[in-house]
Amino acid sequence: MATRMILRRVIQKRTVLFPLSLSTSRKGSTLVVAEHEHEGGAIKPSSLSALFAATCLPDNDSSVSLLLAGSGPSLHQAASLAASSHPSISQVLVADSDTFKSPLAEPWAKLVHLVQQKGGYSHIVAASNSFGKNVMPRAAALLDVSPVTDVTAISDSLTFVRPIYAGNALCTVRYTGASPCILTIRSTSFPVSQKSVDSKSNKASISRVDLSTFDEDLGKSMYISQTSQDDERPDLGNARVVITGGRALKSAENFKLIENLANKLGAAVGATRAAVDAGFVPNDLQVGQTGKIVAPELYMAFGVSGAIQHLAGMRDSKVIVAVNNDADAPIFQVSDYGLVGDLFEVIPELLEKLPEKK
Amino acid sequence: MKIMVAVKRVIDYAVKIRVKPDKTGVVTQNVKMSMNPFCEIALEEALRIRESGLASEVVAVSMGPSQCIDTLRTGLAMGADRGIHVEANYSLYPLSVAKILKKLVEIEKPRLLILGKQAIDDDCNQTGQMIAGLLNWPQGTFASKVVLDKEKQVATVDREVDDGIETVCLNLPAVITTDLRLNQPRYATLPNIMKAKSKPIKKFTPEELNVEIKSDLEIVEVTEPPKRKSGVIVSSVDELIDKLKHEANVI
């Protein structure tokens, strides 16, 4: 909430004085490195958050270019979707090559480098997800600049807030180096409203990235496969409600209780490191400093003690509910509503008494 | 084959940190320091590769003030063969660390570089990717499984990504950064701690390595995150549902 308020203030105060280092160069222009779905070509929600963050940069002159890469019809579908549906995009750059079919860091970082050399952007923004974290620091090294990762608020065009020490401190950093300023942003801090992406008035130009000078340097890394859970539930990072289970669930079998409750509430399922390490659920459900960062409207934690590293991933949730049989568990220090009790009694009762969700 | 592992000295993961009143950083004096947990995992993986006969030597590297020697000794006690300490009494950002590592790679010529995926103090998650970029080596970040093939000189890495596990195959030399589930680091035994005292630690400074330390980031201030208002303890499931419905309006 606080972040959102700061942001709103930042957006209103577009007349901030810019540091000298930038005022000597031309107006800022921003490149957003985006991912799209391989079916349908929709821009991924995390990339839309990055786009929103880019529009929050005060000296931005509303000149945002979106970089899409891949091959096949979904890429071009994505480009035309992006060009016509997002008013803040002035240009869509398309890199069409089989090299970019998979999200390998080596070609992607080189692509960002190439596009930057041609476009001379003042900022490059991507989401701080596993793709952005993998690619952007590598691209930054190629450009010889320090990236700022996991940005949660933008103070001015070169000053950003990012959490350190598992979110137990907030660090305001100023980028003083040469262009571009490279950012990865925490998606939950830049929530995308449906309104801002639905306007159809805009029609940005689409241009192809000239890859004739692209040095593919093939054979260094190869994409083999991706295994993912087919999941009917909402995506953990964007869910409105998240139900999380910890070690106290005791087994993968018992974890079904959490899943049942999630189904009833239309919620995403999360887990602590203990629950993942014990094999109750796959690793991509881990919430915390090293897992996913979530900020849903309602976060319900069952059998979660509330270690520093777990709190790092959920402390910005709007309402936190904790159910634990240990009244001294640290989770109760951050919960809005705590219930001291046995989750094996509480969850069935909740399942019975909660109103049905569509 | 030689493996180089970068280890960082950080505030122990279990310590509740305090922000300095003057907002310049967090209190590190008289606070327990340890090896970054992800670095322990990186070192453990290197040791396991050596023990399986696929590597001949494991070199641990750390950068920062003189106390980093303690972190290196911990690494040597776990089983690293020798250490390299690059002494710097100023803060090093990942780009500088990556540049120093590049110089050390040129000197030591390892075939594999293993780092933790992030340090738990700055939470940057950058150094491994940056050094891979500088060296133009392939990278396998957030690794939960590493399989080396000596014949083909490739590493097959399972990576923890947002929606599951991704497998990539890297030509050596390569950079790997470790996720939590890669392994369970060993404890140093007392005899090994004693032995570690006689293992060599080479010293360098960034100046000796001809690395220009560029600082293009400036810390403006470090503050405490906003406190959450204290919550209530409810006595029954009914009360909880009632509060969520009528007070919080979330269900």
Coordinates of C-alpha atoms in Angstrom, one line a residue:
Chain A
M1 CA 0.0 0.0 0.0
A2 CA 2.7 2.4 1.0
T3 CA 4.6 1.7 -2.2
R4 CA 1.5 2.3 -4.2
M5 CA 1.0 5.6 -2.5
I6 CA 4.6 6.7 -3.1
L7 CA 4.2 5.7 -6.7
R8 CA 1.0 7.7 -7.2
R9 CA 2.9 10.7 -5.7
V10 CA 5.8 10.1 -8.1
I11 CA 3.5 9.9 -11.1
Q12 CA 1.8 13.2 -10.1
K13 CA 5.1 14.9 -9.6
R14 CA 6.4 14.6 -13.1
T15 CA 8.1 17.9 -13.0
V16 CA 10.9 16.7 -10.7
L17 CA 14.3 18.2 -11.4
F18 CA 16.5 15.7 -13.1
P19 CA 20.1 15.2 -12.1
L20 CA 22.7 16.9 -14.3
S21 CA 24.0 13.6 -15.7
L22 CA 20.8 13.1 -17.6
S23 CA 19.9 16.7 -18.5
T24 CA 23.0 16.9 -20.6
S25 CA 21.8 14.0 -22.8
R26 CA 18.6 13.8 -24.8
K27 CA 15.3 13.1 -23.2
G28 CA 15.1 9.7 -21.6
S29 CA 13.7 6.8 -23.5
T30 CA 13.1 3.4 -22.1
L31 CA 13.4 -0.1 -23.3
V32 CA 11.2 -2.7 -21.7
V33 CA 12.5 -6.3 -22.2
A34 CA 9.3 -8.3 -22.3
E35 CA 8.2 -11.9 -22.5
H36 CA 5.1 -13.2 -24.2
E37 CA 3.1 -16.4 -24.0
H38 CA 3.9 -19.0 -26.6
E39 CA 0.3 -19.6 -27.2
G40 CA -1.8 -16.6 -28.1
G41 CA 1.0 -14.1 -27.8
A42 CA -0.2 -12.2 -24.8
I43 CA 2.4 -10.2 -23.0
K44 CA 3.1 -11.8 -19.6
P45 CA 1.7 -10.0 -16.6
S46 CA 5.1 -9.6 -15.0
S47 CA 6.3 -7.8 -18.2
L48 CA 3.2 -5.5 -18.0
S49 CA 4.3 -4.6 -14.5
A50 CA 7.7 -3.7 -16.0
L51 CA 6.0 -1.6 -18.6
F52 CA 4.0 0.2 -15.9
A53 CA 7.2 0.8 -13.9
A54 CA 8.8 2.2 -17.1
T55 CA 5.9 4.8 -17.3
C56 CA 6.7 5.8 -13.7
L57 CA 10.1 7.0 -14.6
P58 CA 9.6 10.8 -14.4
D59 CA 11.7 12.0 -17.3
N60 CA 10.5 9.3 -19.5
D61 CA 8.8 11.6 -22.1
S62 CA 6.4 8.6 -22.5
S63 CA 8.7 7.1 -25.0
V64 CA 8.8 3.4 -24.2
S65 CA 10.0 0.7 -26.6
L66 CA 9.0 -2.8 -26.0
L67 CA 11.4 -5.6 -27.0
L68 CA 10.0 -8.9 -27.9
A69 CA 12.0 -11.9 -29.2
G70 CA 11.2 -15.4 -30.3
S71 CA 10.0 -16.9 -33.5
G72 CA 6.9 -18.1 -35.2
P73 CA 3.3 -16.7 -35.2
S74 CA 3.1 -16.1 -31.5
L75 CA 5.8 -13.5 -31.7
H76 CA 4.1 -11.5 -34.3
Q77 CA 0.8 -11.9 -32.6
A78 CA 2.4 -10.6 -29.5
A79 CA 3.8 -7.6 -31.4
S80 CA 0.6 -6.6 -32.9
L81 CA -1.3 -7.1 -29.6
A82 CA 1.3 -5.0 -27.8
A83 CA 1.3 -2.3 -30.4
S84 CA -2.4 -1.7 -30.3
S85 CA -3.3 -2.3 -26.7
H86 CA -0.9 -0.4 -24.6
P87 CA -1.0 3.4 -24.8
S88 CA 2.4 3.9 -23.2
I89 CA 4.2 1.9 -25.9
S90 CA 5.6 4.0 -28.7
Q91 CA 7.5 1.3 -30.5
V92 CA 7.6 -2.5 -30.6
L93 CA 10.9 -4.1 -31.5
V94 CA 10.8 -7.6 -32.7
A95 CA 13.7 -9.9 -32.8
D96 CA 12.7 -12.9 -34.9
S97 CA 15.1 -15.8 -34.7
D98 CA 15.0 -19.4 -33.5
T99 CA 17.9 -18.4 -31.2
F100 CA 15.4 -16.7 -28.9
K101 CA 12.8 -19.5 -28.8
S102 CA 14.0 -20.5 -25.4
P103 CA 14.8 -18.1 -22.6
L104 CA 18.6 -18.7 -22.6
A105 CA 20.6 -15.9 -21.1
E106 CA 23.5 -15.9 -23.5
P107 CA 21.6 -14.9 -26.7
W108 CA 19.1 -12.7 -24.9
A109 CA 21.8 -10.7 -23.1
K110 CA 23.5 -10.2 -26.4
L111 CA 20.3 -9.1 -28.0
V112 CA 19.7 -6.5 -25.2
H113 CA 23.3 -5.3 -25.8
L114 CA 22.7 -5.0 -29.5
V115 CA 19.4 -3.2 -29.2
Q116 CA 20.9 -0.8 -26.6
Q117 CA 23.8 0.0 -29.0
K118 CA 21.4 1.0 -31.7
G119 CA 18.8 2.7 -29.6
G120 CA 20.9 4.5 -26.9
Y121 CA 18.2 4.1 -24.3
S122 CA 18.4 5.9 -20.9
H123 CA 16.8 3.0 -19.1
I124 CA 16.2 -0.7 -19.6
V125 CA 13.5 -2.3 -17.5
A126 CA 12.5 -5.9 -17.0
A127 CA 10.6 -7.9 -14.4
S128 CA 12.5 -9.4 -11.5
N129 CA 11.4 -12.9 -12.3
S130 CA 13.6 -15.9 -13.1
F131 CA 13.9 -14.7 -16.7
G132 CA 14.8 -11.1 -15.8
K133 CA 17.2 -12.1 -13.0
N134 CA 19.0 -14.5 -15.4
V135 CA 19.3 -12.2 -18.3
M136 CA 19.6 -8.6 -17.1
P137 CA 22.7 -8.7 -15.0
R138 CA 24.5 -10.5 -17.8
A139 CA 23.4 -7.8 -20.3
A140 CA 24.5 -5.1 -17.7
A141 CA 28.0 -6.7 -17.6
L142 CA 28.2 -6.6 -21.4
L143 CA 27.3 -2.9 -21.2
D144 CA 29.7 -2.3 -18.3
V145 CA 27.0 -0.9 -15.9
S146 CA 25.7 -1.9 -12.5
P147 CA 22.1 -3.0 -12.6
V148 CA 19.6 -2.3 -9.9
T149 CA 17.6 -5.4 -9.1
D150 CA 14.3 -6.0 -7.4
V151 CA 13.2 -2.3 -7.4
T152 CA 10.0 -1.7 -5.3
A153 CA 9.7 2.1 -5.8
I154 CA 10.9 4.8 -8.1
S155 CA 11.8 8.1 -6.4
D156 CA 13.2 9.8 -9.5
S157 CA 14.7 8.8 -12.8
L158 CA 17.9 7.6 -11.2
T159 CA 16.9 6.9 -7.6
F160 CA 15.2 3.7 -6.6
V161 CA 14.2 1.8 -3.5
R162 CA 15.0 -1.9 -3.1
P163 CA 14.7 -4.2 -0.2
I164 CA 17.9 -5.7 1.3
Y165 CA 18.4 -8.2 4.1
A166 CA 15.3 -10.2 3.2
G167 CA 13.2 -7.1 3.2
N168 CA 14.3 -6.1 6.8
A169 CA 15.7 -2.9 5.4
L170 CA 14.9 -0.7 2.5
C171 CA 17.8 0.7 0.6
T172 CA 17.5 3.9 -1.5
V173 CA 20.2 3.8 -4.3
R174 CA 21.1 6.4 -6.8
Y175 CA 22.5 5.3 -10.1
T176 CA 25.4 7.6 -11.1
G177 CA 26.9 5.8 -14.0
A178 CA 26.6 6.1 -17.7
S179 CA 23.4 5.1 -19.7
P180 CA 21.7 2.9 -19.7
C181 CA 20.3 2.5 -16.2
I182 CA 19.3 -1.1 -15.9
L183 CA 16.4 -2.1 -13.6
T184 CA 14.6 -5.2 -12.7
I185 CA 11.4 -4.4 -10.9
R186 CA 9.4 -6.4 -8.3
S187 CA 6.1 -7.0 -10.1
T188 CA 4.0 -6.9 -6.9
S189 CA 5.1 -3.3 -6.3
F190 CA 3.9 -2.2 -9.7
P191 CA 0.5 -3.8 -10.0
V192 CA -1.2 -3.4 -13.4
S193 CA -4.7 -2.3 -13.5
Q194 CA -6.9 -3.6 -16.2
K195 CA -7.8 -0.1 -17.2
S196 CA -4.3 0.9 -18.2
V197 CA -3.9 -2.0 -20.6
D198 CA -7.3 -1.9 -22.3
S199 CA -7.2 1.3 -24.2
K200 CA -7.2 0.6 -27.9
S201 CA -6.6 4.2 -29.1
N202 CA -2.9 3.7 -29.5
K203 CA -1.1 2.2 -32.5
A204 CA 2.6 1.9 -32.0
S205 CA 5.0 1.2 -34.8
I206 CA 6.4 -2.3 -35.1
S207 CA 10.0 -2.7 -36.4
R208 CA 12.2 -5.7 -36.8
V209 CA 15.6 -5.8 -35.0
D210 CA 18.3 -6.1 -37.6
L211 CA 20.1 -9.3 -36.6
S212 CA 22.7 -9.3 -39.4
T213 CA 25.4 -8.2 -37.0
F214 CA 24.2 -10.6 -34.2
D215 CA 27.0 -12.8 -33.2
E216 CA 25.3 -16.0 -32.3
D217 CA 28.3 -17.7 -30.8
L218 CA 26.4 -21.0 -31.0
G219 CA 27.1 -24.1 -29.1
K220 CA 27.8 -22.6 -25.6
S221 CA 24.5 -23.5 -24.0
M222 CA 21.6 -25.5 -25.1
Y223 CA 18.0 -25.6 -23.9
I224 CA 17.0 -29.1 -23.1
S225 CA 13.6 -29.1 -21.5
Q226 CA 11.2 -27.5 -19.1
T227 CA 9.0 -29.4 -16.7
S228 CA 6.2 -27.6 -15.0
Q229 CA 3.2 -28.6 -13.0
D230 CA -0.1 -28.3 -14.9
D231 CA -1.9 -26.1 -12.6
E232 CA -5.5 -25.1 -12.6
R233 CA -5.1 -22.6 -9.8
P234 CA -4.2 -18.9 -10.3
D235 CA -0.6 -18.0 -10.7
L236 CA 1.1 -17.6 -7.3
G237 CA 2.7 -14.3 -8.2
N238 CA -0.6 -12.6 -9.2
A239 CA -3.2 -14.3 -7.1
R240 CA -5.7 -12.3 -5.1
V241 CA -5.7 -14.9 -2.3
V242 CA -2.7 -17.2 -1.3
I243 CA -3.0 -20.1 1.0
T244 CA 0.3 -21.3 2.4
G245 CA 1.3 -24.4 4.3
G246 CA 4.4 -25.1 6.3
R247 CA 6.2 -27.9 7.9
A248 CA 3.4 -28.6 10.3
L249 CA 1.4 -30.2 7.5
K250 CA 3.6 -33.2 8.1
S251 CA 3.1 -34.9 4.7
A252 CA 2.3 -34.3 1.1
E253 CA -1.0 -36.2 1.8
N254 CA -2.0 -33.7 4.4
F255 CA -1.0 -30.8 2.1
K256 CA -4.1 -31.6 0.2
L257 CA -6.0 -29.8 3.0
I258 CA -4.3 -26.6 1.9
E259 CA -5.1 -27.3 -1.7
N260 CA -8.8 -28.0 -0.9
L261 CA -9.0 -24.7 1.0
A262 CA -7.3 -22.9 -2.0
N263 CA -9.8 -24.5 -4.4
K264 CA -12.7 -23.3 -2.2
L265 CA -11.3 -19.7 -2.2
G266 CA -10.1 -19.6 -5.7
A267 CA -6.6 -19.1 -4.3
A268 CA -3.1 -19.9 -5.2
V269 CA -1.1 -22.4 -3.1
G270 CA 2.2 -21.4 -1.5
A271 CA 4.6 -23.2 0.7
T272 CA 7.5 -22.6 3.1
R273 CA 11.0 -23.8 2.4
A274 CA 10.5 -26.6 5.0
A275 CA 7.5 -27.9 3.2
V276 CA 9.3 -27.9 -0.2
D277 CA 12.5 -29.5 1.3
A278 CA 10.3 -32.2 2.9
G279 CA 8.9 -32.9 -0.6
F280 CA 5.3 -32.0 0.2
V281 CA 5.1 -29.7 -2.9
P282 CA 7.3 -28.6 -5.8
N283 CA 9.9 -25.8 -5.4
D284 CA 8.1 -23.3 -7.6
L285 CA 5.5 -22.9 -4.8
Q286 CA 8.1 -21.6 -2.3
V287 CA 7.3 -18.1 -0.9
G288 CA 10.2 -16.1 0.5
Q289 CA 13.5 -14.4 0.1
T290 CA 14.7 -17.0 -2.3
G291 CA 11.4 -18.1 -3.7
K292 CA 8.5 -16.1 -5.0
I293 CA 7.5 -12.7 -3.6
V294 CA 3.7 -12.3 -3.3
A295 CA 1.5 -9.4 -2.1
P296 CA -2.1 -10.7 -2.3
E297 CA -5.1 -9.2 -0.8
L298 CA -5.4 -12.1 1.6
Y299 CA -2.5 -14.3 2.7
M300 CA -3.4 -17.3 4.9
A301 CA -0.5 -19.2 6.6
F302 CA -1.1 -22.5 8.1
G303 CA 1.6 -24.2 10.2
V304 CA 4.1 -21.5 9.2
S305 CA 6.4 -20.3 12.0
G306 CA 7.3 -17.1 10.2
A307 CA 11.1 -17.2 9.7
I308 CA 12.8 -14.0 8.5
Q309 CA 13.3 -15.6 5.1
H310 CA 9.6 -16.5 4.7
L311 CA 8.3 -13.1 5.8
A312 CA 10.5 -11.5 3.1
G313 CA 8.2 -13.1 0.5
M314 CA 4.8 -12.1 1.9
R315 CA 5.1 -9.2 4.3
D316 CA 3.4 -6.8 1.8
S317 CA 0.2 -8.8 1.7
K318 CA -2.8 -6.7 2.5
V319 CA -4.4 -8.9 5.1
I320 CA -2.4 -11.7 6.7
V321 CA -4.1 -14.6 8.6
A322 CA -2.0 -17.0 10.6
V323 CA -3.1 -20.3 12.1
N324 CA -0.5 -22.0 14.3
N325 CA -0.6 -24.0 17.5
D326 CA 2.4 -22.2 18.9
A327 CA 1.2 -18.8 20.3
D328 CA 4.8 -17.5 20.3
A329 CA 5.4 -18.2 16.6
P330 CA 6.9 -15.1 14.9
I331 CA 4.2 -15.2 12.2
F332 CA 1.7 -13.7 14.8
Q333 CA 3.8 -10.6 14.9
V334 CA 2.9 -9.8 11.3
S335 CA -0.5 -11.3 11.1
D336 CA -3.7 -9.1 11.1
Y337 CA -5.7 -12.1 12.4
G338 CA -4.2 -14.9 14.3
L339 CA -5.8 -18.1 15.5
V340 CA -3.9 -20.3 17.9
G341 CA -5.0 -23.8 17.2
D342 CA -4.5 -27.1 15.5
L343 CA -4.6 -26.6 11.7
F344 CA -6.0 -30.1 11.3
E345 CA -9.1 -29.0 13.1
V346 CA -9.2 -25.4 11.8
I347 CA -8.9 -26.2 8.1
P348 CA -11.8 -28.7 8.0
E349 CA -13.9 -26.2 9.9
L350 CA -13.0 -23.4 7.5
L351 CA -13.8 -25.7 4.6
E352 CA -17.2 -26.3 6.1
K353 CA -18.0 -22.7 7.1
L354 CA -16.5 -20.6 4.4
P355 CA -18.9 -19.2 1.8
E356 CA -18.7 -20.9 -1.6
K357 CA -16.6 -19.1 -4.3
K358 CA -17.3 -19.4 -7.9
Chain B
M1 CA 40.0 -29.7 -13.9
K2 CA 40.1 -26.9 -11.5
I3 CA 36.9 -25.4 -9.9
M4 CA 36.8 -21.9 -8.5
V5 CA 34.2 -21.0 -5.9
A6 CA 33.4 -17.5 -4.7
V7 CA 32.3 -17.1 -1.1
K8 CA 31.0 -14.1 0.7
R9 CA 31.1 -13.1 4.3
V10 CA 27.7 -11.8 5.4
I11 CA 25.7 -11.3 8.6
D12 CA 24.5 -14.7 9.8
Y13 CA 21.1 -15.6 8.3
A14 CA 19.5 -16.0 11.7
V15 CA 20.4 -12.5 13.0
K16 CA 17.6 -10.0 13.2
I17 CA 19.4 -7.0 11.6
R18 CA 19.2 -3.4 12.9
V19 CA 19.3 -0.3 10.8
K20 CA 21.8 2.4 11.9
P21 CA 20.1 5.5 13.4
D22 CA 21.9 7.7 10.9
K23 CA 20.4 5.6 8.0
T24 CA 23.8 4.9 6.4
G25 CA 23.4 1.1 6.6
V26 CA 22.8 -1.7 9.0
V27 CA 24.8 -2.4 12.2
T28 CA 27.5 -5.0 11.5
Q29 CA 29.7 -4.4 14.6
N30 CA 29.5 -7.2 17.2
V31 CA 27.1 -9.1 14.9
K32 CA 27.6 -12.7 14.1
M33 CA 29.0 -13.1 10.6
S34 CA 29.0 -16.3 8.6
M35 CA 29.5 -17.7 5.1
N36 CA 26.6 -16.8 2.9
P37 CA 24.3 -19.9 2.8
F38 CA 24.3 -20.1 -1.0
C39 CA 28.1 -19.9 -1.1
E40 CA 28.2 -22.9 1.3
I41 CA 26.1 -24.8 -1.2
A42 CA 28.4 -23.7 -4.0
L43 CA 31.4 -24.9 -2.2
E44 CA 29.7 -28.2 -1.2
E45 CA 28.9 -28.9 -4.8
A46 CA 32.5 -28.2 -5.9
L47 CA 33.8 -30.6 -3.2
R48 CA 31.4 -33.3 -4.3
I49 CA 32.5 -32.9 -7.9
R50 CA 36.1 -33.2 -6.8
E51 CA 35.3 -36.3 -4.7
S52 CA 33.6 -37.9 -7.6
G53 CA 36.9 -37.7 -9.5
L54 CA 35.8 -35.1 -12.0
A55 CA 37.9 -32.3 -10.6
S56 CA 41.4 -32.1 -9.2
E57 CA 41.3 -28.9 -7.2
V58 CA 38.9 -26.6 -5.5
V59 CA 40.0 -22.9 -5.0
A60 CA 37.9 -20.7 -2.7
V61 CA 37.9 -17.0 -3.3
S62 CA 36.6 -14.2 -1.1
M63 CA 36.8 -10.4 -1.4
G64 CA 36.5 -7.7 1.2
P65 CA 38.1 -6.7 4.5
S66 CA 40.7 -8.8 6.3
Q67 CA 38.0 -10.8 8.2
C68 CA 37.1 -12.5 5.0
I69 CA 40.1 -14.8 5.9
D70 CA 37.8 -16.4 8.5
T71 CA 35.2 -17.2 5.8
L72 CA 38.0 -18.6 3.6
R73 CA 39.2 -20.7 6.6
T74 CA 35.7 -22.1 7.0
G75 CA 35.8 -23.0 3.3
L76 CA 39.2 -24.7 3.7
A77 CA 37.9 -26.6 6.7
M78 CA 35.0 -27.8 4.6
G79 CA 37.5 -29.2 2.1
A80 CA 38.6 -26.5 -0.3
D81 CA 42.3 -27.0 -1.3
R82 CA 43.4 -23.4 -1.1
G83 CA 42.1 -19.9 -0.8
I84 CA 42.5 -16.5 -2.5
H85 CA 41.7 -13.3 -0.6
V86 CA 41.3 -10.1 -2.5
E87 CA 41.6 -7.4 0.2
A88 CA 39.4 -4.3 -0.3
N89 CA 38.3 -2.1 2.6
Y90 CA 35.5 -0.5 0.6
S91 CA 32.2 -1.8 -0.6
L92 CA 32.4 -3.8 -3.7
Y93 CA 29.3 -4.0 -5.9
P94 CA 28.7 -7.1 -8.0
L95 CA 30.2 -5.5 -11.2
S96 CA 33.5 -5.0 -9.4
V97 CA 33.4 -8.5 -7.9
A98 CA 32.8 -9.9 -11.3
K99 CA 35.7 -7.9 -12.8
I100 CA 38.0 -9.1 -10.0
L101 CA 36.8 -12.7 -10.5
K102 CA 37.6 -12.4 -14.2
K103 CA 41.2 -11.5 -13.4
L104 CA 41.4 -14.4 -11.1
V105 CA 40.0 -16.8 -13.7
E106 CA 42.7 -15.5 -16.1
I107 CA 45.3 -16.4 -13.5
E108 CA 43.9 -19.7 -12.2
K109 CA 42.3 -20.9 -15.4
P110 CA 39.4 -23.0 -13.8
R111 CA 37.0 -24.8 -16.0
L112 CA 34.1 -24.3 -13.8
L113 CA 33.1 -21.3 -11.6
I114 CA 30.5 -21.9 -8.9
L115 CA 28.8 -19.1 -7.0
G116 CA 25.7 -18.8 -4.8
K117 CA 22.7 -17.4 -6.6
Q118 CA 22.5 -14.4 -4.3
A119 CA 24.0 -13.0 -1.1
I120 CA 21.5 -12.7 1.7
D121 CA 22.7 -9.2 2.6
D122 CA 22.4 -7.2 -0.6
D123 CA 20.0 -9.7 -2.2
C124 CA 21.4 -8.6 -5.6
N125 CA 21.4 -11.9 -7.5
Q126 CA 23.8 -10.5 -10.1
T127 CA 27.5 -11.6 -9.7
G128 CA 27.3 -15.0 -11.4
Q129 CA 25.5 -13.7 -14.4
M130 CA 27.9 -10.7 -14.7
I131 CA 31.0 -12.8 -14.5
A132 CA 29.6 -15.2 -17.1
G133 CA 28.9 -12.2 -19.3
L134 CA 32.4 -10.8 -18.9
L135 CA 34.0 -14.1 -19.6
N136 CA 31.6 -14.9 -22.4
W137 CA 31.0 -18.3 -20.7
P138 CA 27.6 -19.9 -20.6
Q139 CA 25.6 -19.7 -17.3
G140 CA 23.5 -22.1 -15.4
T141 CA 21.8 -20.0 -12.7
F142 CA 19.6 -21.2 -9.8
A143 CA 20.9 -24.7 -10.2
S144 CA 19.2 -27.5 -8.3
K145 CA 21.1 -30.3 -10.0
V146 CA 24.4 -30.4 -11.8
V147 CA 25.7 -33.3 -13.8
L148 CA 29.2 -33.1 -15.4
D149 CA 30.2 -35.1 -18.4
K150 CA 34.0 -35.3 -18.5
E151 CA 34.2 -36.8 -22.0
K152 CA 32.0 -34.2 -23.7
Q153 CA 33.1 -31.4 -21.4
V154 CA 29.5 -30.3 -20.7
A155 CA 27.5 -29.6 -17.6
T156 CA 23.8 -30.4 -17.5
V157 CA 22.1 -28.1 -15.1
D158 CA 18.5 -28.2 -13.7
R159 CA 17.4 -24.7 -13.0
E160 CA 14.7 -23.6 -10.6
V161 CA 12.6 -21.2 -12.7
D162 CA 9.3 -19.5 -11.9
D163 CA 7.1 -22.3 -13.3
G164 CA 9.1 -25.4 -12.6
I165 CA 12.4 -26.8 -13.5
E166 CA 14.3 -26.0 -16.7
T167 CA 17.2 -28.1 -17.9
V168 CA 20.1 -26.6 -19.9
C169 CA 23.3 -28.0 -21.2
L170 CA 26.5 -25.9 -20.9
N171 CA 29.8 -26.3 -22.7
L172 CA 32.7 -26.0 -20.3
P173 CA 34.1 -23.7 -19.1
A174 CA 30.9 -22.4 -17.5
V175 CA 29.5 -20.5 -14.6
I176 CA 26.9 -22.1 -12.3
T177 CA 25.0 -20.4 -9.5
T178 CA 23.4 -22.5 -6.8
D179 CA 19.9 -22.6 -5.5
L180 CA 19.0 -23.9 -2.0
R181 CA 18.0 -27.4 -3.1
L182 CA 21.3 -28.3 -4.9
N183 CA 22.7 -30.0 -1.8
Q184 CA 23.1 -30.1 1.9
P185 CA 26.5 -28.5 2.9
R186 CA 28.7 -30.5 5.2
Y187 CA 29.9 -29.4 8.6
A188 CA 33.6 -28.9 9.1
T189 CA 35.0 -31.4 11.6
L190 CA 37.6 -30.4 14.2
P191 CA 40.5 -32.2 12.6
N192 CA 39.6 -30.5 9.3
I193 CA 39.4 -27.2 11.0
M194 CA 42.9 -27.8 12.3
K195 CA 44.2 -28.9 8.9
A196 CA 42.7 -25.8 7.3
K197 CA 45.0 -23.6 9.3
S198 CA 48.0 -24.8 7.3
K199 CA 46.3 -24.5 3.9
P200 CA 47.6 -21.6 1.8
I201 CA 45.7 -18.4 1.2
K202 CA 47.0 -16.2 -1.5
K203 CA 46.5 -12.4 -1.2
F204 CA 45.8 -9.8 -3.8
T205 CA 44.4 -6.3 -3.9
P206 CA 42.2 -5.0 -6.7
E207 CA 45.1 -2.7 -7.6
E208 CA 47.6 -5.6 -8.0
L209 CA 45.1 -7.3 -10.2
N210 CA 44.7 -4.1 -12.3
V211 CA 41.0 -3.9 -11.7
E212 CA 39.5 -0.5 -11.8
I213 CA 36.8 -0.3 -9.1
K214 CA 34.0 1.6 -10.7
S215 CA 31.3 2.8 -8.4
D216 CA 28.2 3.8 -10.4
L217 CA 25.8 3.3 -7.5
E218 CA 25.4 5.4 -4.4
I219 CA 23.5 4.4 -1.3
V220 CA 21.3 7.4 -0.4
E221 CA 19.8 5.9 2.7
V222 CA 18.9 2.7 4.4
T223 CA 15.7 2.7 6.4
E224 CA 13.5 0.3 8.2
P225 CA 10.5 -1.0 6.3
P226 CA 7.1 0.3 7.5
K227 CA 5.8 -1.6 10.5
R228 CA 2.6 -3.5 10.2
K229 CA 0.0 -2.4 12.6
S230 CA -0.4 -5.1 15.3
G231 CA -3.1 -7.6 14.7
V232 CA -5.6 -9.4 16.8
I233 CA -5.8 -13.0 18.0
V234 CA -9.2 -14.4 17.3
S235 CA -10.6 -17.2 19.4
S236 CA -12.6 -19.3 16.9
V237 CA -13.0 -20.1 13.2
D238 CA -16.4 -18.3 13.3
E239 CA -14.8 -15.1 14.6
L240 CA -12.1 -15.4 11.9
I241 CA -14.6 -15.8 9.1
D242 CA -16.7 -12.9 10.5
K243 CA -13.6 -10.6 10.6
L244 CA -12.5 -11.5 7.1
K245 CA -16.0 -10.9 5.8
H246 CA -17.0 -7.7 7.6
E247 CA -13.8 -6.1 8.9
A248 CA -11.2 -6.9 6.2
N249 CA -13.8 -7.4 3.4
V250 CA -11.5 -9.9 1.7
I251 CA -13.9 -12.9 1.3

